[in-house]
Amino acid sequence: MRILIVDDEPSIISFVDRTMRLAGYRTYTAPNAKVALEICEHNGVPDLLLTDFKMPGMDGDALAARLRQREPDLKVLYLTGFADQLFTERGALWRDEAFLEKPCTVNGLLEAVSMILSGDYGDYQDHV
């Protein structure tokens, strides 16, 4: 499984990338949506987009929408410190989307990724 990790915080990228690689996933990382789109041009759309919701420039929601033009079934896990804002702006999550609040634990991250990839979103689609 290929995961594209997008976040403007280097420490978050490092944590998520290391965790996913140790779990056996193939990862790509990007500090912003522009670089993420370039990665997808060269490597195709990933199986999972794991992205920050709020970023300078294009946010995670807009990035997901752009990538879904190429791959409508793209799964998206928003890793965000702004869960309330996500629900205020969006109203709800769409099919194949879930969220995990920052900060998160290794186990929480692994569980969320496993659930969204399997299609069983559990509590990760509910407003906290």
PDB file of C-alpha atoms in Angstrom:
ATOM      1  CA  MET A   1       0.000   0.000   0.000  1.00  0.00           C
ATOM      2  CA  ARG A   2       1.234   3.476  -0.910  1.00  0.00           C
ATOM      3  CA  ILE A   3       0.624   6.386   1.438  1.00  0.00           C
ATOM      4  CA  LEU A   4       1.203  10.043   0.616  1.00  0.00           C
ATOM      5  CA  ILE A   5       1.878  12.054   3.787  1.00  0.00           C
ATOM      6  CA  VAL A   6       1.349  15.817   3.515  1.00  0.00           C
ATOM      7  CA  ASP A   7       1.947  18.230   6.390  1.00  0.00           C
ATOM      8  CA  ASP A   8       3.626  21.591   6.805  1.00  0.00           C
ATOM      9  CA  GLU A   9       5.169  20.498  10.127  1.00  0.00           C
ATOM     10  CA  PRO A  10       8.423  18.544   9.568  1.00  0.00           C
ATOM     11  CA  SER A  11       8.126  16.785  12.945  1.00  0.00           C
ATOM     12  CA  ILE A  12       4.693  15.419  11.996  1.00  0.00           C
ATOM     13  CA  ILE A  13       5.954  14.212   8.621  1.00  0.00           C
ATOM     14  CA  SER A  14       8.897  12.495  10.313  1.00  0.00           C
ATOM     15  CA  PHE A  15       6.702  10.803  12.945  1.00  0.00           C
ATOM     16  CA  VAL A  16       4.060   9.611  10.485  1.00  0.00           C
ATOM     17  CA  ASP A  17       6.589   8.535   7.837  1.00  0.00           C
ATOM     18  CA  ARG A  18       8.651   6.518  10.314  1.00  0.00           C
ATOM     19  CA  THR A  19       5.540   4.894  11.801  1.00  0.00           C
ATOM     20  CA  MET A  20       4.112   3.929   8.411  1.00  0.00           C
ATOM     21  CA  ARG A  21       7.417   2.585   7.076  1.00  0.00           C
ATOM     22  CA  LEU A  22       7.953   0.442  10.176  1.00  0.00           C
ATOM     23  CA  ALA A  23       4.445  -0.941   9.638  1.00  0.00           C
ATOM     24  CA  GLY A  24       5.407  -1.959   6.094  1.00  0.00           C
ATOM     25  CA  TYR A  25       3.758   0.778   4.047  1.00  0.00           C
ATOM     26  CA  ARG A  26       5.460   2.508   1.119  1.00  0.00           C
ATOM     27  CA  THR A  27       5.443   6.239   1.767  1.00  0.00           C
ATOM     28  CA  TYR A  28       5.939   9.519  -0.023  1.00  0.00           C
ATOM     29  CA  THR A  29       6.155  12.799   1.880  1.00  0.00           C
ATOM     30  CA  ALA A  30       5.407  16.390   0.949  1.00  0.00           C
ATOM     31  CA  PRO A  31       5.571  19.650   2.937  1.00  0.00           C
ATOM     32  CA  ASN A  32       2.633  21.150   1.022  1.00  0.00           C
ATOM     33  CA  ALA A  33      -0.070  20.403  -1.527  1.00  0.00           C
ATOM     34  CA  LYS A  34       1.963  21.676  -4.494  1.00  0.00           C
ATOM     35  CA  VAL A  35       4.749  19.156  -3.867  1.00  0.00           C
ATOM     36  CA  ALA A  36       2.143  16.445  -3.201  1.00  0.00           C
ATOM     37  CA  LEU A  37       0.585  17.038  -6.628  1.00  0.00           C
ATOM     38  CA  GLU A  38       4.033  16.825  -8.248  1.00  0.00           C
ATOM     39  CA  ILE A  39       4.687  13.511  -6.486  1.00  0.00           C
ATOM     40  CA  CYS A  40       1.383  12.165  -7.807  1.00  0.00           C
ATOM     41  CA  GLU A  41       2.274  13.263 -11.340  1.00  0.00           C
ATOM     42  CA  HIS A  42       5.396  11.082 -11.186  1.00  0.00           C
ATOM     43  CA  ASN A  43       4.168   8.183  -9.026  1.00  0.00           C
ATOM     44  CA  GLY A  44       0.406   8.078  -9.513  1.00  0.00           C
ATOM     45  CA  VAL A  45      -2.300   8.657  -6.919  1.00  0.00           C
ATOM     46  CA  PRO A  46      -1.591   6.745  -3.681  1.00  0.00           C
ATOM     47  CA  ASP A  47      -3.868   4.242  -1.947  1.00  0.00           C
ATOM     48  CA  LEU A  48      -4.198   6.649   0.985  1.00  0.00           C
ATOM     49  CA  LEU A  49      -3.725  10.390   1.330  1.00  0.00           C
ATOM     50  CA  LEU A  50      -2.776  11.186   4.921  1.00  0.00           C
ATOM     51  CA  THR A  51      -2.864  14.958   5.089  1.00  0.00           C
ATOM     52  CA  ASP A  52      -3.066  17.870   7.448  1.00  0.00           C
ATOM     53  CA  PHE A  53      -6.395  19.652   7.049  1.00  0.00           C
ATOM     54  CA  LYS A  54      -5.121  23.213   7.548  1.00  0.00           C
ATOM     55  CA  MET A  55      -1.969  24.174   5.625  1.00  0.00           C
ATOM     56  CA  PRO A  56      -0.694  27.372   4.008  1.00  0.00           C
ATOM     57  CA  GLY A  57      -1.726  27.640   0.374  1.00  0.00           C
ATOM     58  CA  MET A  58      -3.909  24.754  -0.738  1.00  0.00           C
ATOM     59  CA  ASP A  59      -5.369  22.952   2.283  1.00  0.00           C
ATOM     60  CA  GLY A  60      -5.795  19.202   2.681  1.00  0.00           C
ATOM     61  CA  ASP A  61      -9.438  19.286   1.654  1.00  0.00           C
ATOM     62  CA  ALA A  62      -8.659  21.024  -1.649  1.00  0.00           C
ATOM     63  CA  LEU A  63      -5.753  18.628  -2.245  1.00  0.00           C
ATOM     64  CA  ALA A  64      -8.029  15.630  -1.735  1.00  0.00           C
ATOM     65  CA  ALA A  65     -10.569  17.108  -4.159  1.00  0.00           C
ATOM     66  CA  ARG A  66      -7.873  17.599  -6.828  1.00  0.00           C
ATOM     67  CA  LEU A  67      -6.574  14.045  -6.444  1.00  0.00           C
ATOM     68  CA  ARG A  68     -10.100  12.628  -6.533  1.00  0.00           C
ATOM     69  CA  GLN A  69     -10.503  14.091 -10.010  1.00  0.00           C
ATOM     70  CA  ARG A  70      -7.947  11.464 -11.048  1.00  0.00           C
ATOM     71  CA  GLU A  71      -8.901   8.737  -8.550  1.00  0.00           C
ATOM     72  CA  PRO A  72     -12.493   9.056  -7.255  1.00  0.00           C
ATOM     73  CA  ASP A  73     -12.054   6.209  -4.744  1.00  0.00           C
ATOM     74  CA  LEU A  74      -9.032   7.765  -3.014  1.00  0.00           C
ATOM     75  CA  LYS A  75      -9.094   7.187   0.737  1.00  0.00           C
ATOM     76  CA  VAL A  76      -8.224  10.224   2.865  1.00  0.00           C
ATOM     77  CA  LEU A  77      -7.197  10.437   6.510  1.00  0.00           C
ATOM     78  CA  TYR A  78      -7.085  14.001   7.805  1.00  0.00           C
ATOM     79  CA  LEU A  79      -4.559  14.387  10.610  1.00  0.00           C
ATOM     80  CA  THR A  80      -5.596  17.647  12.200  1.00  0.00           C
ATOM     81  CA  GLY A  81      -5.428  19.794  15.267  1.00  0.00           C
ATOM     82  CA  PHE A  82      -8.570  21.533  14.019  1.00  0.00           C
ATOM     83  CA  ALA A  83     -11.264  18.831  14.095  1.00  0.00           C
ATOM     84  CA  ASP A  84     -13.958  21.338  15.055  1.00  0.00           C
ATOM     85  CA  GLN A  85     -12.989  23.544  12.113  1.00  0.00           C
ATOM     86  CA  LEU A  86     -13.029  20.554   9.777  1.00  0.00           C
ATOM     87  CA  PHE A  87     -16.642  19.837  10.710  1.00  0.00           C
ATOM     88  CA  THR A  88     -17.627  23.518  10.715  1.00  0.00           C
ATOM     89  CA  GLU A  89     -16.276  24.016   7.189  1.00  0.00           C
ATOM     90  CA  ARG A  90     -17.288  20.643   5.774  1.00  0.00           C
ATOM     91  CA  GLY A  91     -20.379  19.733   7.785  1.00  0.00           C
ATOM     92  CA  ALA A  92     -19.497  16.041   7.426  1.00  0.00           C
ATOM     93  CA  LEU A  93     -16.889  13.717   6.020  1.00  0.00           C
ATOM     94  CA  TRP A  94     -17.437  12.010   2.678  1.00  0.00           C
ATOM     95  CA  ARG A  95     -17.197   8.338   1.843  1.00  0.00           C
ATOM     96  CA  ASP A  96     -13.608   7.070   2.154  1.00  0.00           C
ATOM     97  CA  GLU A  97     -12.640   9.891   4.537  1.00  0.00           C
ATOM     98  CA  ALA A  98     -11.782   9.876   8.224  1.00  0.00           C
ATOM     99  CA  PHE A  99      -9.897  12.059  10.659  1.00  0.00           C
ATOM    100  CA  LEU A 100      -7.470  11.686  13.534  1.00  0.00           C
ATOM    101  CA  GLU A 101      -6.741  14.534  15.916  1.00  0.00           C
ATOM    102  CA  LYS A 102      -3.216  15.765  16.573  1.00  0.00           C
ATOM    103  CA  PRO A 103      -1.364  14.947  18.648  1.00  0.00           C
ATOM    104  CA  CYS A 104      -1.847  11.223  18.173  1.00  0.00           C
ATOM    105  CA  THR A 105      -0.070   8.112  19.371  1.00  0.00           C
ATOM    106  CA  VAL A 106       1.670   5.485  17.260  1.00  0.00           C
ATOM    107  CA  ASN A 107      -1.085   2.992  18.079  1.00  0.00           C
ATOM    108  CA  GLY A 108      -3.823   5.507  17.301  1.00  0.00           C
ATOM    109  CA  LEU A 109      -2.244   6.309  13.943  1.00  0.00           C
ATOM    110  CA  LEU A 110      -1.775   2.651  13.013  1.00  0.00           C
ATOM    111  CA  GLU A 111      -5.345   1.816  14.008  1.00  0.00           C
ATOM    112  CA  ALA A 112      -6.807   4.717  12.015  1.00  0.00           C
ATOM    113  CA  VAL A 113      -4.799   3.835   8.894  1.00  0.00           C
ATOM    114  CA  SER A 114      -5.715   0.159   9.152  1.00  0.00           C
ATOM    115  CA  MET A 115      -9.396   0.971   9.568  1.00  0.00           C
ATOM    116  CA  ILE A 116      -9.656   3.399   6.662  1.00  0.00           C
ATOM    117  CA  LEU A 117      -7.738   1.085   4.327  1.00  0.00           C
ATOM    118  CA  SER A 118     -10.080  -1.769   5.270  1.00  0.00           C
ATOM    119  CA  GLY A 119     -13.162   0.444   4.839  1.00  0.00           C
ATOM    120  CA  ASP A 120     -14.138   0.168   8.535  1.00  0.00           C
ATOM    121  CA  TYR A 121     -14.018   3.758   9.774  1.00  0.00           C
ATOM    122  CA  GLY A 122     -15.329   3.214  13.290  1.00  0.00           C
ATOM    123  CA  ASP A 123     -15.004   6.308  15.468  1.00  0.00           C
ATOM    124  CA  TYR A 124     -12.696   8.025  12.984  1.00  0.00           C
ATOM    125  CA  GLN A 125     -15.608   9.446  11.010  1.00  0.00           C
ATOM    126  CA  ASP A 126     -17.538  10.756  13.996  1.00  0.00           C
ATOM    127  CA  HIS A 127     -17.196  14.258  15.354  1.00  0.00           C
ATOM    128  CA  VAL A 128     -15.301  14.090  18.641  1.00  0.00           C
TER     129      VAL A 128
END
